[in-house]
CSV table of C-alpha atoms in Angstrom, one decimal:
chain,number,residue,atom,x,y,z
Y,1,MET,CA,124.2,231.6,36.4
Y,2,LEU,CA,127.5,229.9,37.0
Y,3,ALA,CA,130.6,230.9,34.3
Y,4,ARG,CA,131.8,228.2,32.5
Y,5,THR,CA,135.4,228.8,34.2
Y,6,GLN,CA,133.3,227.6,37.4
Y,7,ASN,CA,132.7,224.4,36.5
Y,8,PRO,CA,134.8,221.5,35.8
Y,9,SER,CA,133.7,219.9,32.3
Y,10,PRO,CA,132.2,216.3,33.4
Y,11,GLY,CA,134.1,213.1,32.6
Y,12,GLN,CA,132.2,210.9,30.3
Y,13,ASN,CA,129.9,209.2,33.2
Y,14,ASP,CA,128.7,212.2,34.7
Y,15,PHE,CA,126.2,214.1,34.6
Y,16,ALA,CA,127.0,218.0,34.0
Y,17,PHE,CA,126.9,220.1,37.7
Y,18,GLY,CA,127.1,216.8,39.2
Y,19,SER,CA,122.7,216.2,39.2
Y,20,ALA,CA,121.1,213.7,37.3
Y,21,ARG,CA,118.0,215.4,38.7
Y,22,TYR,CA,118.9,218.8,37.6
Y,23,ALA,CA,119.7,217.4,34.0
Y,24,TRP,CA,116.2,215.7,33.7
Y,25,ILE,CA,114.9,219.3,35.0
Y,26,VAL,CA,116.4,220.7,31.7
Y,27,VAL,CA,114.9,218.2,29.8
Y,28,ALA,CA,111.4,218.9,31.3
Y,29,ILE,CA,112.4,222.6,30.1
Y,30,LEU,CA,113.6,221.8,26.8
Y,31,CYS,CA,110.4,219.4,26.4
Y,32,GLY,CA,108.3,222.3,27.1
Y,33,LEU,CA,110.1,224.1,23.9
Y,34,GLN,CA,109.3,221.3,21.5
Y,35,ILE,CA,105.8,220.9,22.6
Y,36,THR,CA,105.2,224.5,22.1
Y,37,SER,CA,107.2,225.0,18.7
Y,38,ASN,CA,104.7,221.9,17.5
Y,39,VAL,CA,101.4,223.3,18.3
Y,40,ASP,CA,101.0,226.2,15.8
Y,41,ARG,CA,101.9,223.8,12.6
Y,42,GLN,CA,98.8,221.4,13.7
Y,43,ILE,CA,96.4,224.4,13.4
Y,44,LEU,CA,96.6,224.3,9.6
Y,45,SER,CA,96.5,221.0,9.3
Y,46,LEU,CA,92.7,221.2,11.2
Y,47,ALA,CA,92.3,224.0,9.4
Y,48,VAL,CA,92.9,222.7,6.0
Y,49,GLU,CA,89.2,223.6,4.7
Y,50,PRO,CA,88.6,226.9,6.0
Y,51,LEU,CA,92.2,228.0,5.1
Y,52,LYS,CA,91.3,226.8,1.1
Y,53,ARG,CA,87.9,228.9,1.0
Y,54,ASP,CA,89.2,231.8,3.1
Y,55,PHE,CA,92.5,232.1,1.1
Y,56,ALA,CA,90.7,230.7,-1.7
Y,57,ILE,CA,94.2,228.4,-2.3
Y,58,SER,CA,94.8,224.9,-4.0
Y,59,ASP,CA,95.8,221.6,-2.1
Y,60,ILE,CA,99.2,222.5,-3.4
Y,61,GLU,CA,99.2,226.1,-1.7
Y,62,VAL,CA,98.8,224.5,1.2
Y,63,SER,CA,101.8,222.1,1.5
Y,64,LEU,CA,103.7,225.1,0.6
Y,65,LEU,CA,102.3,226.8,4.0
Y,66,GLN,CA,102.9,223.7,5.8
Y,67,GLY,CA,106.3,222.7,3.9
Y,68,LEU,CA,108.2,225.0,2.3
Y,69,ALA,CA,107.1,227.9,4.3
Y,70,PHE,CA,108.6,226.8,7.2
Y,71,ALA,CA,111.3,224.8,5.6
Y,72,LEU,CA,112.9,228.1,3.5
Y,73,PHE,CA,114.1,229.9,6.7
Y,74,TYR,CA,115.0,226.8,8.5
Y,75,SER,CA,117.4,225.8,5.4
Y,76,ILE,CA,119.2,228.9,5.6
Y,77,VAL,CA,119.7,229.5,9.6
Y,78,ALA,CA,120.0,225.8,10.4
Y,79,VAL,CA,123.4,225.0,10.3
Y,80,PRO,CA,125.1,228.8,11.0
Y,81,ILE,CA,123.2,228.3,14.1
Y,82,GLY,CA,124.3,224.7,14.7
Y,83,LEU,CA,127.9,226.3,14.3
Y,84,LEU,CA,126.9,229.6,16.9
Y,85,ALA,CA,125.7,226.7,19.1
Y,86,ASP,CA,129.0,224.8,19.0
Y,87,ARG,CA,130.9,228.3,20.1
Y,88,TRP,CA,128.6,230.0,21.9
Y,89,ARG,CA,126.2,230.3,25.0
Y,90,ARG,CA,123.2,227.7,23.7
Y,91,ASP,CA,120.8,229.2,26.7
Y,92,ARG,CA,120.6,232.5,25.0
Y,93,ILE,CA,120.3,231.0,21.3
Y,94,LEU,CA,116.9,229.3,22.9
Y,95,LYS,CA,115.6,232.4,24.3
Y,96,ILE,CA,116.4,234.3,21.6
Y,97,SER,CA,114.1,231.7,19.5
Y,98,MET,CA,111.4,231.5,21.2
Y,99,MET,CA,110.8,235.5,21.5
Y,100,ILE,CA,111.1,235.3,17.3
Y,101,TRP,CA,108.6,232.5,17.6
Y,102,ILE,CA,105.8,234.3,19.5
Y,103,GLY,CA,106.0,237.4,17.2
Y,104,ALA,CA,105.7,234.8,14.2
Y,105,THR,CA,102.7,232.7,15.5
Y,106,LEU,CA,100.7,236.0,16.6
Y,107,GLY,CA,101.3,237.0,12.7
Y,108,CYS,CA,100.0,234.0,11.9
Y,109,MET,CA,96.9,235.0,13.5
Y,110,ILE,CA,96.9,238.3,11.9
Y,111,ALA,CA,97.7,237.6,8.5
Y,112,GLN,CA,95.1,238.6,5.7
Y,113,SER,CA,96.4,236.9,2.6
Y,114,PHE,CA,98.6,233.8,1.5
Y,115,SER,CA,101.4,235.7,1.3
Y,116,ALA,CA,101.4,237.1,4.2
Y,117,LEU,CA,100.7,233.9,6.1
Y,118,PHE,CA,103.9,232.4,3.9
Y,119,ILE,CA,106.3,235.1,5.6
Y,120,ALA,CA,104.9,234.7,9.0
Y,121,ARG,CA,105.5,230.5,8.7
Y,122,LEU,CA,109.0,231.6,7.5
Y,123,PHE,CA,109.8,233.1,10.6
Y,124,VAL,CA,108.4,230.5,12.6
Y,125,GLY,CA,110.9,228.1,10.7
Y,126,LEU,CA,113.6,230.4,11.3
Y,127,ALA,CA,112.7,230.4,15.3
Y,128,ASP,CA,112.4,226.6,15.2
Y,129,ALA,CA,116.0,226.1,13.4
Y,130,ALA,CA,117.2,226.5,16.8
Y,131,LEU,CA,115.5,224.3,19.1
Y,132,VAL,CA,116.5,220.7,18.0
Y,133,PRO,CA,120.6,221.6,17.2
Y,134,VAL,CA,121.0,223.4,20.1
Y,135,SER,CA,118.6,221.2,22.3
Y,136,PHE,CA,120.9,217.9,21.2
Y,137,SER,CA,124.0,219.7,21.7
Y,138,ILE,CA,123.0,221.0,25.5
Y,139,LEU,CA,121.8,217.5,26.5
Y,140,SER,CA,125.1,215.8,25.0
Y,141,ASP,CA,127.0,218.4,27.7
Y,142,TYR,CA,124.1,217.4,30.4
Y,143,PHE,CA,124.4,213.3,29.9
Y,144,PRO,CA,126.9,210.6,30.2
Y,145,ARG,CA,127.0,208.7,26.7
Y,146,THR,CA,125.2,206.0,28.3
Y,147,LYS,CA,122.1,208.0,29.1
Y,148,LEU,CA,122.1,210.3,26.2
Y,149,ALA,CA,119.9,208.3,23.8
Y,150,GLY,CA,117.0,208.1,26.6
Y,151,ALA,CA,117.0,211.9,26.8
Y,152,ILE,CA,117.1,213.1,23.2
Y,153,GLY,CA,114.2,210.3,23.4
Y,154,THR,CA,112.2,211.8,25.7
Y,155,ILE,CA,112.8,215.4,23.7
Y,156,THR,CA,111.8,214.0,20.6
Y,157,GLY,CA,108.9,212.6,22.0
Y,158,ALA,CA,107.9,216.2,23.1
Y,159,SER,CA,107.4,217.2,19.8
Y,160,PHE,CA,104.9,214.2,18.7
Y,161,LEU,CA,103.3,215.3,22.2
Y,162,GLY,CA,103.0,218.7,21.1
Y,163,THR,CA,101.7,217.5,18.2
Y,164,GLY,CA,99.0,215.1,20.0
Y,165,ALA,CA,98.0,218.3,21.9
Y,166,SER,CA,97.6,220.5,19.3
Y,167,LEU,CA,95.7,218.2,17.3
Y,168,THR,CA,93.2,216.6,20.2
Y,169,PHE,CA,93.1,220.2,21.9
Y,170,GLY,CA,93.2,222.4,18.8
Y,171,GLY,CA,90.1,220.7,17.3
Y,172,LEU,CA,88.1,221.4,20.3
Y,173,LEU,CA,89.1,225.0,20.4
Y,174,LEU,CA,88.2,224.9,17.1
Y,175,ALA,CA,85.0,223.7,17.4
Y,176,GLU,CA,84.3,226.4,19.7
Y,177,LEU,CA,85.7,229.2,17.5
Y,178,PRO,CA,83.5,231.0,15.0
Y,179,VAL,CA,85.6,229.5,12.2
Y,180,ASP,CA,82.7,230.5,9.3
Y,181,GLN,CA,83.0,233.8,10.6
Y,182,ILE,CA,85.3,237.4,10.6
Y,183,VAL,CA,86.3,238.2,13.9
Y,184,ASN,CA,87.1,241.6,15.1
Y,185,LEU,CA,89.9,242.1,17.2
Y,186,PRO,CA,91.7,245.5,19.5
Y,187,ILE,CA,95.0,246.5,17.4
Y,188,ALA,CA,94.8,243.4,15.5
Y,189,GLY,CA,92.0,244.5,13.5
Y,190,SER,CA,89.6,242.0,11.8
Y,191,ILE,CA,90.8,238.3,11.2
Y,192,PHE,CA,89.5,235.2,10.0
Y,193,GLY,CA,87.8,232.8,13.5
Y,194,TRP,CA,89.9,230.2,12.7
Y,195,GLN,CA,93.0,232.1,13.2
Y,196,MET,CA,92.3,232.8,17.0
Y,197,ALA,CA,93.7,229.8,17.7
Y,198,PHE,CA,97.2,230.9,16.9
Y,199,GLY,CA,96.9,233.6,19.6
Y,200,PHE,CA,96.1,231.0,22.1
Y,201,ALA,CA,99.2,228.8,20.7
Y,202,SER,CA,101.1,231.7,21.7
Y,203,VAL,CA,100.6,231.8,25.0
Y,204,PRO,CA,102.5,229.0,26.8
Y,205,GLY,CA,105.8,230.6,24.5
Y,206,LEU,CA,105.9,233.5,27.0
Y,207,LEU,CA,105.8,231.3,30.0
Y,208,LEU,CA,108.6,229.4,28.9
Y,209,ILE,CA,110.5,232.1,28.0
Y,210,LEU,CA,110.8,232.9,32.3
Y,211,ALA,CA,111.7,228.8,32.6
Y,212,LEU,CA,114.7,229.2,30.0
Y,213,PHE,CA,116.3,231.6,33.1
Y,214,ALA,CA,116.4,228.4,34.9
Y,215,LEU,CA,118.5,226.7,32.6
Y,216,ARG,CA,122.2,226.9,33.0
Y,217,GLU,CA,124.8,226.4,30.3
Y,218,PRO,CA,126.4,223.3,30.8
Y,219,PRO,CA,130.3,223.0,30.3
Y,220,ARG,CA,131.6,221.6,27.2
Y,221,ARG,CA,131.9,217.6,27.9
Y,222,ILE,CA,135.3,216.2,27.8
Y,223,ALA,CA,135.8,214.4,24.6
Y,224,GLU,CA,136.5,210.4,24.7
Y,225,ASP,CA,139.4,210.7,22.1
Y,226,PRO,CA,141.9,213.5,23.3
Y,227,SER,CA,142.3,214.6,19.6
Y,228,GLU,CA,138.7,216.0,19.5
Y,229,GLU,CA,140.1,218.8,21.8
Y,230,SER,CA,142.8,220.2,19.7
Y,231,ASN,CA,140.3,222.2,17.6
Y,232,GLU,CA,137.5,223.3,19.7
Y,233,LYS,CA,136.7,225.7,17.4
Y,234,THR,CA,135.5,223.7,14.4
Y,235,SER,CA,135.2,225.4,10.8
Y,236,VAL,CA,132.5,224.0,8.1
Y,237,ALA,CA,135.5,222.6,6.1
Y,238,ASP,CA,136.4,220.6,9.1
Y,239,VAL,CA,132.5,219.3,9.2
Y,240,VAL,CA,132.5,218.7,5.6
Y,241,ARG,CA,135.6,216.6,5.7
Y,242,TYR,CA,134.3,214.7,8.8
Y,243,LEU,CA,130.6,214.1,6.8
Y,244,VAL,CA,132.7,213.2,3.6
Y,245,SER,CA,135.3,210.8,5.8
Y,246,HIS,CA,132.4,209.1,7.4
Y,247,LYS,CA,130.1,208.8,4.2
Y,248,GLY,CA,129.2,205.4,4.9
Y,249,TYR,CA,126.6,205.7,8.0
Y,250,LEU,CA,126.2,210.0,8.2
Y,251,ILE,CA,124.9,210.1,4.5
Y,252,SER,CA,122.8,206.9,4.8
Y,253,LEU,CA,121.2,207.9,8.3
Y,254,PHE,CA,120.6,211.5,6.7
Y,255,GLY,CA,118.7,209.7,3.7
Y,256,GLY,CA,116.7,207.6,5.9
Y,257,ILE,CA,115.8,210.3,8.0
Y,258,ILE,CA,114.7,212.4,5.1
Y,259,LEU,CA,112.6,209.8,4.0
Y,260,LEU,CA,110.9,208.8,6.8
Y,261,THR,CA,110.4,212.6,8.0
Y,262,ALA,CA,108.6,212.9,4.4
Y,263,PHE,CA,106.2,210.1,4.5
Y,264,GLN,CA,105.6,211.2,8.4
Y,265,TYR,CA,104.7,215.0,7.7
Y,266,GLY,CA,103.2,213.8,4.5
Y,267,LEU,CA,100.4,211.8,6.4
Y,268,THR,CA,100.2,214.2,9.4
Y,269,VAL,CA,99.5,217.3,7.2
Y,270,TRP,CA,96.8,215.3,4.8
Y,271,THR,CA,95.0,212.8,8.0
Y,272,VAL,CA,92.6,215.5,8.6
Y,273,ALA,CA,91.4,216.1,5.3
Y,274,LEU,CA,91.6,212.3,4.3
Y,275,PHE,CA,88.9,211.4,7.0
Y,276,ILE,CA,87.1,214.7,6.1
Y,277,ARG,CA,86.9,213.7,2.2
Y,278,LYS,CA,86.4,210.0,2.5
Y,279,PHE,CA,84.6,209.8,5.8
Y,280,SER,CA,83.1,213.1,6.1
Y,281,TRP,CA,84.3,213.0,9.8
Y,282,THR,CA,84.7,216.4,11.3
Y,283,ALA,CA,88.2,218.1,11.8
Y,284,THR,CA,87.4,218.0,15.4
Y,285,GLU,CA,86.6,214.2,15.5
Y,286,ILE,CA,89.7,213.3,13.6
Y,287,GLY,CA,91.8,215.8,15.4
Y,288,PHE,CA,90.4,215.0,18.7
Y,289,ILE,CA,91.7,210.8,18.3
Y,290,TYR,CA,94.8,211.5,16.1
Y,291,GLY,CA,95.9,213.7,18.8
Y,292,LEU,CA,95.1,211.8,21.7
Y,293,TYR,CA,97.5,208.8,19.6
Y,294,PHE,CA,100.1,211.3,19.1
Y,295,MET,CA,100.0,212.2,23.1
Y,296,ILE,CA,99.7,208.8,24.3
Y,297,ILE,CA,101.2,206.4,22.1
Y,298,GLY,CA,103.5,208.7,20.4
Y,299,THR,CA,105.0,209.6,24.0
Y,300,VAL,CA,105.0,206.0,25.1
Y,301,ALA,CA,106.9,205.2,21.8
Y,302,SER,CA,109.5,207.8,21.4
Y,303,LEU,CA,110.6,206.9,25.5
Y,304,LEU,CA,110.9,203.3,24.3
Y,305,GLY,CA,112.8,204.0,21.7
Y,306,GLY,CA,115.4,205.6,23.5
Y,307,LYS,CA,115.7,203.2,26.3
Y,308,LEU,CA,115.2,200.4,23.6
Y,309,CYS,CA,118.3,202.1,21.6
Y,310,ASP,CA,120.2,202.6,25.2
Y,311,PHE,CA,119.4,198.8,25.8
Y,312,LEU,CA,120.8,197.3,22.5
Y,313,ARG,CA,123.8,199.4,22.7
Y,314,SER,CA,124.8,198.0,25.8
Y,315,LYS,CA,124.3,194.6,24.7
Y,316,GLY,CA,127.1,194.9,22.0
Y,317,HIS,CA,124.6,196.1,19.2
Y,318,ASN,CA,126.4,199.1,17.6
Y,319,ASP,CA,123.8,199.5,14.9
Y,320,ALA,CA,121.2,199.8,17.1
Y,321,ASN,CA,120.4,203.4,16.0
Y,322,PHE,CA,119.8,202.1,12.9
Y,323,LEU,CA,118.2,198.7,13.6
Y,324,ILE,CA,115.2,200.0,15.1
Y,325,PRO,CA,113.7,202.3,12.3
Y,326,LEU,CA,114.7,199.5,9.6
Y,327,VAL,CA,112.0,197.2,11.6
Y,328,SER,CA,109.8,200.2,12.0
Y,329,ILE,CA,109.4,200.7,8.2
Y,330,VAL,CA,108.8,197.0,7.5
Y,331,ILE,CA,106.0,197.1,9.6
Y,332,LEU,CA,104.7,200.6,8.7
Y,333,ILE,CA,104.4,199.7,4.6
Y,334,PRO,CA,102.0,197.4,4.8
Y,335,ALA,CA,99.9,199.5,7.6
Y,336,ALA,CA,100.2,203.1,5.7
Y,337,LEU,CA,98.6,201.3,2.7
Y,338,LEU,CA,95.9,199.9,4.9
Y,339,PHE,CA,95.1,203.2,6.1
Y,340,ALA,CA,94.7,205.0,3.0
Y,341,LEU,CA,92.7,202.3,1.0
Y,342,SER,CA,90.6,200.9,3.8
Y,343,ASN,CA,86.7,201.8,3.1
Y,344,SER,CA,86.2,201.2,7.0
Y,345,GLY,CA,86.8,204.6,9.0
Y,346,LEU,CA,87.6,202.1,11.5
Y,347,ILE,CA,90.3,200.2,10.2
Y,348,SER,CA,92.0,203.4,9.0
Y,349,VAL,CA,91.9,204.7,12.2
Y,350,ILE,CA,93.4,202.2,14.1
Y,351,MET,CA,96.3,202.0,11.4
Y,352,LEU,CA,96.9,205.4,12.1
Y,353,GLY,CA,97.4,204.3,15.6
Y,354,VAL,CA,99.9,201.6,14.7
Y,355,ILE,CA,101.5,203.9,12.3
Y,356,THR,CA,102.1,206.5,15.1
Y,357,PHE,CA,103.9,203.6,17.3
Y,358,PHE,CA,106.8,202.9,14.8
Y,359,VAL,CA,107.1,206.4,13.1
Y,360,VAL,CA,107.7,207.8,16.6
Y,361,LEU,CA,109.7,204.7,17.5
Y,362,SER,CA,112.3,205.5,15.1
Y,363,PHE,CA,113.1,209.1,15.0
Y,364,GLY,CA,114.5,209.0,19.0
Y,365,PRO,CA,117.0,206.3,18.2
Y,366,ALA,CA,118.1,207.7,14.3
Y,367,MET,CA,118.5,211.2,15.9
Y,368,ALA,CA,120.3,210.0,18.4
Y,369,ALA,CA,123.3,208.4,16.3
Y,370,ILE,CA,124.1,211.9,15.2
Y,371,PRO,CA,125.6,213.0,18.7
Y,372,THR,CA,126.0,209.3,19.9
Y,373,PHE,CA,128.7,208.8,16.9
Y,374,VAL,CA,130.3,212.6,15.9
Y,375,PRO,CA,132.6,214.6,18.1
Y,376,SER,CA,131.6,216.7,20.8
Y,377,ARG,CA,132.9,219.9,18.8
Y,378,MET,CA,130.7,219.5,15.7
Y,379,ARG,CA,127.6,217.8,17.2
Y,380,ALA,CA,125.2,221.0,17.0
Y,381,GLN,CA,126.2,221.6,13.4
Y,382,LEU,CA,125.7,218.0,12.2
Y,383,THR,CA,122.4,217.6,14.0
Y,384,ALA,CA,121.2,221.2,12.4
Y,385,PHE,CA,122.3,219.8,8.7
Y,386,ALA,CA,120.2,216.8,9.6
Y,387,MET,CA,117.7,219.1,10.5
Y,388,LEU,CA,117.9,221.2,7.5
Y,389,LEU,CA,118.0,218.3,5.2
Y,390,SER,CA,114.9,216.7,6.6
Y,391,THR,CA,113.0,219.9,6.9
Y,392,LEU,CA,113.7,221.5,3.5
Y,393,LEU,CA,113.2,217.8,1.5
Y,394,GLY,CA,111.2,215.7,3.8
Y,395,ALA,CA,109.1,218.3,5.8
Y,396,SER,CA,108.3,220.2,2.6
Y,397,GLY,CA,108.5,217.4,-0.1
Y,398,GLY,CA,106.2,214.9,1.8
Y,399,PRO,CA,103.2,217.0,2.0
Y,400,TRP,CA,104.1,218.8,-1.5
Y,401,LEU,CA,104.3,214.9,-2.8
Y,402,VAL,CA,101.2,214.4,-1.8
Y,403,ALA,CA,99.6,217.5,-2.8
Y,404,PHE,CA,101.1,217.1,-6.4
Y,405,LEU,CA,99.8,213.5,-7.0
Y,406,THR,CA,96.0,214.7,-5.9
Y,407,ASP,CA,95.8,218.3,-7.8
Y,408,ILE,CA,98.3,217.2,-11.0
Y,409,VAL,CA,98.6,213.8,-11.7
Y,410,PHE,CA,94.7,212.3,-10.3
Y,411,GLY,CA,93.4,216.2,-10.9
Y,412,ASP,CA,90.4,215.3,-8.2
Y,413,PRO,CA,90.4,216.3,-4.3
Y,414,GLN,CA,89.3,212.9,-3.6
Y,415,ALA,CA,91.8,210.9,-4.7
Y,416,LEU,CA,93.7,211.6,-1.8
Y,417,PRO,CA,93.8,208.5,-0.2
Y,418,TYR,CA,95.6,207.0,-3.2
Y,419,SER,CA,98.1,210.0,-3.3
Y,420,LEU,CA,99.1,208.5,0.3
Y,421,ALA,CA,98.9,204.9,-0.8
Y,422,ILE,CA,101.3,205.9,-3.6
Y,423,CYS,CA,103.6,207.8,-1.2
Y,424,ALA,CA,103.8,205.1,1.6
Y,425,PRO,CA,106.1,202.9,-0.5
Y,426,LEU,CA,107.9,205.1,-2.6
Y,427,LEU,CA,109.1,206.9,0.2
Y,428,LEU,CA,109.8,204.0,2.7
Y,429,ILE,CA,110.9,201.4,0.6
Y,430,PRO,CA,114.1,203.5,0.0
Y,431,GLY,CA,114.2,204.7,3.5
Y,432,ALA,CA,114.7,201.2,4.8
Y,433,LEU,CA,117.8,200.6,2.1
Y,434,CYS,CA,119.3,203.6,3.8
Y,435,PHE,CA,119.2,202.6,7.4
Y,436,PHE,CA,120.3,199.0,6.3
Y,437,ILE,CA,123.8,200.6,4.9
Y,438,GLY,CA,123.9,202.9,7.5
Y,439,GLY,CA,123.4,200.0,10.4
Y,440,ARG,CA,126.1,198.2,8.2
Y,441,SER,CA,128.4,200.8,8.3
Y,442,ALA,CA,128.3,202.0,12.2
Y,443,ARG,CA,129.0,198.0,12.8
Y,444,LYS,CA,132.0,198.2,10.9
Y,445,LEU,CA,133.0,201.7,12.4
Y,446,ALA,CA,132.5,200.2,16.1
Y,447,SER,CA,134.5,197.0,14.8
Y,448,GLY,CA,137.5,198.9,13.6
């Protein structure tokens, strides 16, 4: 591995190490990490009904496993990891994170109680906390700014590809596993049959650790503003001051990302259960279709979102990172209502495809706004802060809100469609307002 001092910092229009090809190889490795890290999250979505049966838990407890358990450690360590990524070698952080992820995923496989599974999910969140901020930070030094949104859109798309792969192949895998039986494994002992899926999910992580040794730490990119270089080691207080001084677009951006994440996670966690309860589909049937949506529609939408954002910015639309999610939300609201309330499984599944496209289209441009606008010395920290909020409030709050309405307000598991219908405008309308305000602030920032 080349030392940092051996490689001059790339200029704003250069690729790190002078190679666009190698930069995209790095993107491929980081995509592999995103795909793998998303696989285990969807196993619980597919196994909601056997999980509730074998662990004797409610919808709210399921939402805690899917949301809070993952978000708790994530929220504690995300910003410190972002701070570390702005100061230390990011390739090493990724290797350590993957080792923790493998151990935590195997912990999910052998958990024998709600509390044990909750703890294992905590460590999954701990490992995942590094992936997005570190990946975004390292890409911002591999790619020139004019190509960055496309690269980040590719990474974002990989996370949805991982979601799709786990839903499609996870559903097929669960169909072959003895989900209604107890299985005895060497060393691990007795586990529920559906838990074996976690063991299969951990295998790609071992290969990715080897691939990470091919990833070189890039030199930190020269700042466009020379004043950025005056204090490379930025403190948390510096980041807070920057956040306050640029609150017009950053707080609006964070708010929009949180609300969009809450909607997306609430939908993803409960979609399989909705089709099982309302239309009597099997987990394998809806998992296969929903997974294909993420793999095909999601991947295309993510790549398109990044490229569209780069194109609009090249045409002078400095608010492109906000405009794309704003327009998407306007389309998402009626699509989500029709998805939840239609009495036709065919219409609901078609609307699910529409929702998948516009949700995924939004995330790449929205997240790319941080490394696009933020100084290089604090990109990882603010990306980590955004992921902290979106995970703690969005990824945990969205599934919980749906479950709260179903269990507490309606008191009936069959009311799940109405819960999803209420959550869509409740989350998306203020999300649209956030992106509108953020876009206006971005235009003012660019003009003066």
